[in-house]
């Protein structure tokens, strides 16, 4: 006689996760980027896969190798990331915006390498689309998780993002803490949700944090 295998909570569910820092081109050899390592997003992708989800990882360039058993879509810019997310959004159960999306991009992208002829050079930047806020406007069944990277007034800013972007969860981290946020393997986060008090998670490896974030989402979605 066989034992009845327990159904995993995210079996049959599509989970979209973005990761890494987007790059906004100035010219063919230069870009504006940020310090995101992609570790939190990749840890989330592995955790969602392990809960049975069909995982679509939409990633800007990182030094990490593709986790097995997930679909990896590589992008460079905020605009490309936005387009890739939109294309997968309709049938998603959960979308996690773990990417550090550039807020601004050069208004002009030079076709040729910019030469150092000028004594000073001023770059004109324009805003990129806010991917999470756009998803918040258009969401139906999707459970939306955003991150908030802050150096001060964490609770206030995180709550503000929760409301403004119509997210179901904002995971806030203090990027001025050297054991949390960009480029380290540990993180210390607080989870903010509508109609629930903040949930402080202890400093832990990003894989542990990822499992906890998904456990909370599964509970909110009543999938367990
Ligand atoms: N985000 C996004 N599209 C952008 C910028 C940010 O989808 N163009 C997402 C991030 O992936 C993250 C959340 O929005 O999940 C919050 O990002 P954060 O940089 O903390 O906040 P911003 O809204 O960009 O505001 P600010 O940088 O001024 O704090
Ligand atoms: Ca930002």
mmCIF file of N, CA and C in Angstrom, residues 71-189:
data_model
loop_
_atom_site.group_PDB
_atom_site.id
_atom_site.type_symbol
_atom_site.label_atom_id
_atom_site.label_comp_id
_atom_site.label_asym_id
_atom_site.label_seq_id
_atom_site.Cartn_x
_atom_site.Cartn_y
_atom_site.Cartn_z
ATOM 1 N N UNK A 71 11.703 28.494 -14.393
ATOM 2 C CA UNK A 71 11.913 29.131 -15.688
ATOM 3 C C UNK A 71 12.581 30.477 -15.452
ATOM 4 N N UNK A 72 13.752 30.663 -16.051
ATOM 5 C CA UNK A 72 14.502 31.914 -15.873
ATOM 6 C C UNK A 72 14.368 32.778 -17.117
ATOM 7 N N UNK A 73 13.910 34.006 -16.937
ATOM 8 C CA UNK A 73 13.837 34.981 -18.033
ATOM 9 C C UNK A 73 14.812 36.102 -17.691
ATOM 10 N N UNK A 74 15.816 36.308 -18.541
ATOM 11 C CA UNK A 74 16.833 37.334 -18.281
ATOM 12 C C UNK A 74 16.449 38.658 -18.932
ATOM 13 N N UNK A 75 16.556 39.731 -18.162
ATOM 14 C CA UNK A 75 16.269 41.069 -18.676
ATOM 15 C C UNK A 75 17.382 42.011 -18.234
ATOM 16 N N UNK A 76 17.399 43.190 -18.823
ATOM 17 C CA UNK A 76 18.404 44.174 -18.413
ATOM 18 C C UNK A 76 17.756 45.391 -17.736
ATOM 19 N N UNK A 77 16.829 46.025 -18.412
ATOM 20 C CA UNK A 77 16.295 47.311 -17.954
ATOM 21 C C UNK A 77 14.962 47.163 -17.208
ATOM 22 N N UNK A 78 14.576 48.264 -16.548
ATOM 23 C CA UNK A 78 13.270 48.314 -15.887
ATOM 24 C C UNK A 78 12.147 48.091 -16.904
ATOM 25 N N UNK A 79 12.282 48.695 -18.074
ATOM 26 C CA UNK A 79 11.245 48.552 -19.103
ATOM 27 C C UNK A 79 11.108 47.095 -19.552
ATOM 28 N N UNK A 80 12.241 46.419 -19.745
ATOM 29 C CA UNK A 80 12.189 45.005 -20.146
ATOM 30 C C UNK A 80 11.609 44.143 -19.031
ATOM 31 N N UNK A 81 11.976 44.462 -17.785
ATOM 32 C CA UNK A 81 11.441 43.699 -16.654
ATOM 33 C C UNK A 81 9.929 43.887 -16.577
ATOM 34 N N UNK A 82 9.485 45.111 -16.758
ATOM 35 C CA UNK A 82 8.059 45.420 -16.733
ATOM 36 C C UNK A 82 7.306 44.612 -17.788
ATOM 37 N N UNK A 83 7.848 44.605 -18.988
ATOM 38 C CA UNK A 83 7.215 43.882 -20.095
ATOM 39 C C UNK A 83 7.137 42.379 -19.823
ATOM 40 N N UNK A 84 8.227 41.818 -19.292
ATOM 41 C CA UNK A 84 8.264 40.379 -19.004
ATOM 42 C C UNK A 84 7.265 40.010 -17.901
ATOM 43 N N UNK A 85 7.145 40.866 -16.891
ATOM 44 C CA UNK A 85 6.198 40.601 -15.803
ATOM 45 C C UNK A 85 4.757 40.672 -16.331
ATOM 46 N N UNK A 86 4.477 41.737 -17.101
ATOM 47 C CA UNK A 86 3.111 41.911 -17.652
ATOM 48 C C UNK A 86 2.689 40.681 -18.467
ATOM 49 N N UNK A 87 3.631 40.135 -19.234
ATOM 50 C CA UNK A 87 3.325 38.999 -20.110
ATOM 51 C C UNK A 87 2.939 37.747 -19.328
ATOM 52 N N UNK A 88 3.368 37.660 -18.062
ATOM 53 C CA UNK A 88 3.099 36.468 -17.242
ATOM 54 C C UNK A 88 2.022 36.706 -16.195
ATOM 55 N N UNK A 89 1.598 37.953 -16.038
ATOM 56 C CA UNK A 89 0.819 38.377 -14.869
ATOM 57 C C UNK A 89 -0.569 37.750 -14.751
ATOM 58 N N UNK A 90 -1.269 37.666 -15.863
ATOM 59 C CA UNK A 90 -2.693 37.320 -15.835
ATOM 60 C C UNK A 90 -2.996 36.019 -15.074
ATOM 61 N N UNK A 91 -2.150 35.024 -15.273
ATOM 62 C CA UNK A 91 -2.413 33.705 -14.690
ATOM 63 C C UNK A 91 -1.617 33.453 -13.405
ATOM 64 N N UNK A 92 -0.984 34.502 -12.868
ATOM 65 C CA UNK A 92 -0.145 34.317 -11.669
ATOM 66 C C UNK A 92 -0.993 34.307 -10.394
ATOM 67 N N UNK A 93 -0.565 33.504 -9.434
ATOM 68 C CA UNK A 93 -1.202 33.510 -8.104
ATOM 69 C C UNK A 93 -0.488 34.494 -7.183
ATOM 70 N N UNK A 94 0.831 34.559 -7.303
ATOM 71 C CA UNK A 94 1.653 35.426 -6.448
ATOM 72 C C UNK A 94 2.704 36.108 -7.330
ATOM 73 N N UNK A 95 2.915 37.391 -7.113
ATOM 74 C CA UNK A 95 4.012 38.101 -7.779
ATOM 75 C C UNK A 95 4.876 38.735 -6.691
ATOM 76 N N UNK A 96 6.162 38.465 -6.742
ATOM 77 C CA UNK A 96 7.081 39.016 -5.743
ATOM 78 C C UNK A 96 8.105 39.910 -6.428
ATOM 79 N N UNK A 97 8.028 41.201 -6.137
ATOM 80 C CA UNK A 97 8.965 42.160 -6.740
ATOM 81 C C UNK A 97 10.181 42.324 -5.820
ATOM 82 N N UNK A 98 11.115 41.365 -5.918
ATOM 83 C CA UNK A 98 12.330 41.433 -5.112
ATOM 84 C C UNK A 98 13.440 42.188 -5.839
ATOM 85 N N UNK A 99 13.231 42.510 -7.094
ATOM 86 C CA UNK A 99 14.258 43.224 -7.861
ATOM 87 C C UNK A 99 14.448 44.638 -7.337
ATOM 88 N N UNK A 100 15.670 45.120 -7.445
ATOM 89 C CA UNK A 100 15.953 46.539 -7.209
ATOM 90 C C UNK A 100 15.836 47.215 -8.571
ATOM 91 N N UNK A 101 14.659 47.775 -8.803
ATOM 92 C CA UNK A 101 14.374 48.381 -10.106
ATOM 93 C C UNK A 101 14.886 49.817 -10.088
ATOM 94 N N UNK A 102 15.640 50.176 -11.094
ATOM 95 C CA UNK A 102 16.125 51.562 -11.190
ATOM 96 C C UNK A 102 14.937 52.514 -11.239
ATOM 97 N N UNK A 103 14.993 53.580 -10.454
ATOM 98 C CA UNK A 103 13.893 54.549 -10.430
ATOM 99 C C UNK A 103 13.961 55.509 -11.617
ATOM 100 N N UNK A 104 15.177 55.711 -12.127
ATOM 101 C CA UNK A 104 15.383 56.660 -13.227
ATOM 102 C C UNK A 104 16.242 56.011 -14.306
ATOM 103 N N UNK A 105 16.110 56.523 -15.495
ATOM 104 C CA UNK A 105 16.952 56.074 -16.609
ATOM 105 C C UNK A 105 17.339 57.301 -17.431
ATOM 106 N N UNK A 106 18.460 57.212 -18.154
ATOM 107 C CA UNK A 106 18.848 58.338 -19.005
ATOM 108 C C UNK A 106 17.735 58.642 -20.009
ATOM 109 N N UNK A 107 17.451 59.918 -20.141
ATOM 110 C CA UNK A 107 16.395 60.332 -21.070
ATOM 111 C C UNK A 107 16.828 60.060 -22.503
ATOM 112 N N UNK A 108 18.128 60.194 -22.730
ATOM 113 C CA UNK A 108 18.705 59.927 -24.048
ATOM 114 C C UNK A 108 19.691 58.761 -23.917
ATOM 115 N N UNK A 109 19.582 57.770 -24.777
ATOM 116 C CA UNK A 109 20.592 56.718 -24.812
ATOM 117 C C UNK A 109 21.468 56.961 -26.035
ATOM 118 N N UNK A 110 22.763 57.202 -25.797
ATOM 119 C CA UNK A 110 23.669 57.501 -26.921
ATOM 120 C C UNK A 110 23.906 56.244 -27.752
ATOM 121 N N UNK A 111 23.836 56.391 -29.057
ATOM 122 C CA UNK A 111 24.052 55.246 -29.972
ATOM 123 C C UNK A 111 25.520 54.846 -29.995
ATOM 124 N N UNK A 112 26.393 55.837 -29.869
ATOM 125 C CA UNK A 112 27.837 55.572 -29.871
ATOM 126 C C UNK A 112 28.387 55.881 -28.486
ATOM 127 N N UNK A 113 29.564 55.346 -28.193
ATOM 128 C CA UNK A 113 30.226 55.598 -26.915
ATOM 129 C C UNK A 113 30.420 57.104 -26.713
ATOM 130 N N UNK A 114 30.040 57.598 -25.535
ATOM 131 C CA UNK A 114 30.178 59.023 -25.234
ATOM 132 C C UNK A 114 31.667 59.342 -25.043
ATOM 133 N N UNK A 115 32.167 60.360 -25.751
ATOM 134 C CA UNK A 115 33.579 60.729 -25.658
ATOM 135 C C UNK A 115 33.790 61.759 -24.549
ATOM 136 N N UNK A 116 35.002 61.776 -23.971
ATOM 137 C CA UNK A 116 35.275 62.681 -22.830
ATOM 138 C C UNK A 116 35.725 64.056 -23.291
ATOM 139 N N UNK A 117 34.999 64.627 -24.219
ATOM 140 C CA UNK A 117 35.358 65.951 -24.737
ATOM 141 C C UNK A 117 34.912 67.070 -23.801
ATOM 142 N N UNK A 118 33.742 66.951 -23.201
ATOM 143 C CA UNK A 118 33.223 68.015 -22.331
ATOM 144 C C UNK A 118 33.930 68.010 -20.979
ATOM 145 N N UNK A 119 34.122 69.183 -20.374
ATOM 146 C CA UNK A 119 34.748 69.316 -19.052
ATOM 147 C C UNK A 119 33.804 68.774 -17.975
ATOM 148 N N UNK A 120 32.539 69.117 -18.067
ATOM 149 C CA UNK A 120 31.539 68.528 -17.176
ATOM 150 C C UNK A 120 30.452 67.907 -18.042
ATOM 151 N N UNK A 121 29.810 66.899 -17.473
ATOM 152 C CA UNK A 121 28.766 66.202 -18.219
ATOM 153 C C UNK A 121 27.545 66.084 -17.317
ATOM 154 N N UNK A 122 26.429 66.554 -17.759
ATOM 155 C CA UNK A 122 25.188 66.455 -16.991
ATOM 156 C C UNK A 122 24.286 65.433 -17.659
ATOM 157 N N UNK A 123 23.819 64.486 -16.861
ATOM 158 C CA UNK A 123 22.897 63.481 -17.396
ATOM 159 C C UNK A 123 21.478 63.896 -17.073
ATOM 160 N N UNK A 124 20.609 63.819 -18.045
ATOM 161 C CA UNK A 124 19.194 64.057 -17.773
ATOM 162 C C UNK A 124 18.510 62.697 -17.644
ATOM 163 N N UNK A 125 17.815 62.503 -16.500
ATOM 164 C CA UNK A 125 17.167 61.212 -16.230
ATOM 165 C C UNK A 125 15.659 61.382 -16.217
ATOM 166 N N UNK A 126 14.980 60.325 -16.595
ATOM 167 C CA UNK A 126 13.511 60.316 -16.506
ATOM 168 C C UNK A 126 13.098 59.112 -15.661
ATOM 169 N N UNK A 127 11.894 59.137 -15.099
ATOM 170 C CA UNK A 127 11.420 58.033 -14.270
ATOM 171 C C UNK A 127 11.167 56.787 -15.111
ATOM 172 N N UNK A 128 11.414 55.637 -14.509
ATOM 173 C CA UNK A 128 11.036 54.360 -15.133
ATOM 174 C C UNK A 128 9.597 54.051 -14.709
ATOM 175 N N UNK A 129 8.930 53.128 -15.384
ATOM 176 C CA UNK A 129 7.603 52.730 -14.914
ATOM 177 C C UNK A 129 7.705 52.034 -13.556
ATOM 178 N N UNK A 130 6.761 52.302 -12.656
ATOM 179 C CA UNK A 130 6.715 51.574 -11.381
ATOM 180 C C UNK A 130 5.951 50.266 -11.620
ATOM 181 N N UNK A 131 6.699 49.185 -11.697
ATOM 182 C CA UNK A 131 6.117 47.891 -12.080
ATOM 183 C C UNK A 131 5.083 47.446 -11.048
ATOM 184 N N UNK A 132 5.466 47.483 -9.768
ATOM 185 C CA UNK A 132 4.575 47.010 -8.706
ATOM 186 C C UNK A 132 3.290 47.844 -8.631
ATOM 187 N N UNK A 133 3.429 49.161 -8.745
ATOM 188 C CA UNK A 133 2.248 50.031 -8.683
ATOM 189 C C UNK A 133 1.299 49.745 -9.846
ATOM 190 N N UNK A 134 1.862 49.475 -11.010
ATOM 191 C CA UNK A 134 1.034 49.140 -12.185
ATOM 192 C C UNK A 134 0.298 47.822 -11.964
ATOM 193 N N UNK A 135 0.992 46.844 -11.391
ATOM 194 C CA UNK A 135 0.345 45.560 -11.088
ATOM 195 C C UNK A 135 -0.775 45.771 -10.070
ATOM 196 N N UNK A 136 -0.524 46.625 -9.089
ATOM 197 C CA UNK A 136 -1.524 46.926 -8.058
ATOM 198 C C UNK A 136 -2.803 47.503 -8.656
ATOM 199 N N UNK A 137 -2.621 48.340 -9.677
ATOM 200 C CA UNK A 137 -3.777 48.940 -10.368
ATOM 201 C C UNK A 137 -4.587 47.887 -11.116
ATOM 202 N N UNK A 138 -3.885 46.870 -11.636
ATOM 203 C CA UNK A 138 -4.524 45.912 -12.547
ATOM 204 C C UNK A 138 -4.791 44.546 -11.935
ATOM 205 N N UNK A 139 -4.539 44.391 -10.642
ATOM 206 C CA UNK A 139 -4.606 43.041 -10.078
ATOM 207 C C UNK A 139 -6.045 42.533 -9.944
ATOM 208 N N UNK A 140 -6.168 41.219 -10.065
ATOM 209 C CA UNK A 140 -7.437 40.542 -9.792
ATOM 210 C C UNK A 140 -7.202 39.564 -8.644
ATOM 211 N N UNK A 141 -6.873 38.295 -8.976
ATOM 212 C CA UNK A 141 -6.634 37.313 -7.916
ATOM 213 C C UNK A 141 -5.211 37.383 -7.360
ATOM 214 N N UNK A 142 -4.335 38.085 -8.045
ATOM 215 C CA UNK A 142 -2.906 38.008 -7.713
ATOM 216 C C UNK A 142 -2.600 38.608 -6.336
ATOM 217 N N UNK A 143 -1.758 37.887 -5.605
ATOM 218 C CA UNK A 143 -1.254 38.349 -4.311
ATOM 219 C C UNK A 143 0.092 39.019 -4.586
ATOM 220 N N UNK A 144 0.191 40.301 -4.259
ATOM 221 C CA UNK A 144 1.383 41.087 -4.636
ATOM 222 C C UNK A 144 2.286 41.354 -3.442
ATOM 223 N N UNK A 145 3.547 40.987 -3.602
ATOM 224 C CA UNK A 145 4.540 41.221 -2.552
ATOM 225 C C UNK A 145 5.614 42.163 -3.082
ATOM 226 N N UNK A 146 5.836 43.249 -2.356
ATOM 227 C CA UNK A 146 6.905 44.165 -2.714
ATOM 228 C C UNK A 146 7.947 44.205 -1.617
ATOM 229 N N UNK A 147 9.090 44.758 -1.930
ATOM 230 C CA UNK A 147 10.130 44.984 -0.937
ATOM 231 C C UNK A 147 10.269 46.485 -0.745
ATOM 232 N N UNK A 148 10.764 46.870 0.398
ATOM 233 C CA UNK A 148 11.066 48.279 0.621
ATOM 234 C C UNK A 148 12.460 48.352 1.199
ATOM 235 N N UNK A 149 13.349 48.969 0.448
ATOM 236 C CA UNK A 149 14.715 49.172 0.916
ATOM 237 C C UNK A 149 14.769 50.570 1.505
ATOM 238 N N UNK A 150 15.031 50.648 2.797
ATOM 239 C CA UNK A 150 15.019 51.954 3.470
ATOM 240 C C UNK A 150 16.285 52.128 4.297
ATOM 241 N N UNK A 151 16.628 53.378 4.526
ATOM 242 C CA UNK A 151 17.729 53.680 5.443
ATOM 243 C C UNK A 151 17.216 54.428 6.674
ATOM 244 N N UNK A 152 15.952 54.855 6.659
ATOM 245 C CA UNK A 152 15.354 55.569 7.795
ATOM 246 C C UNK A 152 13.826 55.453 7.729
ATOM 247 N N UNK A 153 13.150 55.767 8.851
ATOM 248 C CA UNK A 153 11.669 55.789 8.925
ATOM 249 C C UNK A 153 11.039 54.563 8.250
ATOM 250 N N UNK A 154 11.583 53.379 8.585
ATOM 251 C CA UNK A 154 11.201 52.169 7.849
ATOM 252 C C UNK A 154 9.704 51.906 7.866
ATOM 253 N N UNK A 155 9.094 51.930 9.055
ATOM 254 C CA UNK A 155 7.673 51.583 9.172
ATOM 255 C C UNK A 155 6.814 52.552 8.367
ATOM 256 N N UNK A 156 7.105 53.826 8.507
ATOM 257 C CA UNK A 156 6.317 54.850 7.815
ATOM 258 C C UNK A 156 6.413 54.691 6.286
ATOM 259 N N UNK A 157 7.622 54.539 5.786
ATOM 260 C CA UNK A 157 7.800 54.404 4.331
ATOM 261 C C UNK A 157 7.201 53.091 3.817
ATOM 262 N N UNK A 158 7.382 52.006 4.585
ATOM 263 C CA UNK A 158 6.855 50.705 4.150
ATOM 264 C C UNK A 158 5.326 50.726 4.092
ATOM 265 N N UNK A 159 4.710 51.303 5.120
ATOM 266 C CA UNK A 159 3.242 51.435 5.131
ATOM 267 C C UNK A 159 2.774 52.269 3.943
ATOM 268 N N UNK A 160 3.497 53.321 3.661
ATOM 269 C CA UNK A 160 3.171 54.189 2.531
ATOM 270 C C UNK A 160 3.203 53.430 1.211
ATOM 271 N N UNK A 161 4.214 52.581 1.043
ATOM 272 C CA UNK A 161 4.342 51.794 -0.193
ATOM 273 C C UNK A 161 3.239 50.746 -0.290
ATOM 274 N N UNK A 162 2.882 50.142 0.861
ATOM 275 C CA UNK A 162 1.800 49.147 0.898
ATOM 276 C C UNK A 162 0.519 49.749 0.331
ATOM 277 N N UNK A 163 0.196 50.942 0.791
ATOM 278 C CA UNK A 163 -1.031 51.617 0.365
ATOM 279 C C UNK A 163 -0.912 52.128 -1.076
ATOM 280 N N UNK A 164 0.157 52.836 -1.358
ATOM 281 C CA UNK A 164 0.301 53.479 -2.669
ATOM 282 C C UNK A 164 0.326 52.461 -3.806
ATOM 283 N N UNK A 165 0.953 51.290 -3.565
ATOM 284 C CA UNK A 165 1.105 50.301 -4.632
ATOM 285 C C UNK A 165 0.035 49.214 -4.572
ATOM 286 N N UNK A 166 -0.892 49.317 -3.614
ATOM 287 C CA UNK A 166 -1.964 48.325 -3.426
ATOM 288 C C UNK A 166 -1.404 46.899 -3.321
ATOM 289 N N UNK A 167 -0.309 46.762 -2.584
ATOM 290 C CA UNK A 167 0.316 45.446 -2.394
ATOM 291 C C UNK A 167 -0.380 44.702 -1.262
ATOM 292 N N UNK A 168 -0.250 43.371 -1.250
ATOM 293 C CA UNK A 168 -0.769 42.559 -0.147
ATOM 294 C C UNK A 168 0.272 42.399 0.952
ATOM 295 N N UNK A 169 1.539 42.659 0.600
ATOM 296 C CA UNK A 169 2.610 42.551 1.596
ATOM 297 C C UNK A 169 3.787 43.407 1.146
ATOM 298 N N UNK A 170 4.361 44.129 2.104
ATOM 299 C CA UNK A 170 5.637 44.802 1.845
ATOM 300 C C UNK A 170 6.654 44.250 2.845
ATOM 301 N N UNK A 171 7.755 43.767 2.313
ATOM 302 C CA UNK A 171 8.846 43.259 3.136
ATOM 303 C C UNK A 171 9.891 44.364 3.223
ATOM 304 N N UNK A 172 10.033 44.924 4.426
ATOM 305 C CA UNK A 172 10.917 46.075 4.570
ATOM 306 C C UNK A 172 12.259 45.653 5.146
ATOM 307 N N UNK A 173 13.323 46.150 4.566
ATOM 308 C CA UNK A 173 14.626 45.922 5.181
ATOM 309 C C UNK A 173 15.422 47.209 5.292
ATOM 310 N N UNK A 174 16.205 47.238 6.359
ATOM 311 C CA UNK A 174 17.038 48.400 6.656
ATOM 312 C C UNK A 174 18.364 48.195 5.936
ATOM 313 N N UNK A 175 18.534 48.852 4.817
ATOM 314 C CA UNK A 175 19.751 48.626 4.023
ATOM 315 C C UNK A 175 20.986 49.316 4.613
ATOM 316 N N UNK A 176 20.789 50.065 5.708
ATOM 317 C CA UNK A 176 21.972 50.636 6.367
ATOM 318 C C UNK A 176 22.573 49.646 7.375
ATOM 319 N N UNK A 177 21.811 48.573 7.705
ATOM 320 C CA UNK A 177 22.338 47.498 8.559
ATOM 321 C C UNK A 177 23.263 46.617 7.705
ATOM 322 N N UNK A 178 24.500 46.430 8.121
ATOM 323 C CA UNK A 178 25.449 45.731 7.245
ATOM 324 C C UNK A 178 25.158 44.231 7.103
ATOM 325 N N UNK A 179 24.272 43.704 7.972
ATOM 326 C CA UNK A 179 23.888 42.296 7.858
ATOM 327 C C UNK A 179 22.567 42.114 7.114
ATOM 328 N N UNK A 180 22.064 43.188 6.542
ATOM 329 C CA UNK A 180 20.758 43.104 5.878
ATOM 330 C C UNK A 180 20.801 43.805 4.528
ATOM 331 N N UNK A 181 19.964 43.327 3.636
ATOM 332 C CA UNK A 181 19.782 44.017 2.366
ATOM 333 C C UNK A 181 20.795 43.638 1.301
ATOM 334 N N UNK A 182 21.328 44.636 0.627
ATOM 335 C CA UNK A 182 22.148 44.433 -0.565
ATOM 336 C C UNK A 182 23.418 43.648 -0.302
ATOM 337 N N UNK A 183 23.644 42.646 -1.184
ATOM 338 C CA UNK A 183 24.955 42.014 -1.282
ATOM 339 C C UNK A 183 25.438 41.151 -0.129
ATOM 340 N N UNK A 184 24.562 40.847 0.825
ATOM 341 C CA UNK A 184 24.939 39.923 1.891
ATOM 342 C C UNK A 184 23.988 38.731 1.851
ATOM 343 N N UNK A 185 24.376 37.619 2.518
ATOM 344 C CA UNK A 185 23.538 36.420 2.431
ATOM 345 C C UNK A 185 22.482 36.378 3.534
ATOM 346 N N UNK A 186 22.562 37.328 4.473
ATOM 347 C CA UNK A 186 21.547 37.395 5.529
ATOM 348 C C UNK A 186 20.652 38.613 5.320
ATOM 349 N N UNK A 187 19.525 38.613 6.031
ATOM 350 C CA UNK A 187 18.621 39.757 5.947
ATOM 351 C C UNK A 187 17.848 39.875 7.257
ATOM 352 N N UNK A 188 17.405 41.089 7.549
ATOM 353 C CA UNK A 188 16.573 41.319 8.719
ATOM 354 C C UNK A 188 15.405 42.168 8.234
ATOM 355 N N UNK A 189 14.225 41.568 8.253
ATOM 356 C CA UNK A 189 13.082 42.234 7.627
ATOM 357 C C UNK A 189 11.894 42.345 8.565
#
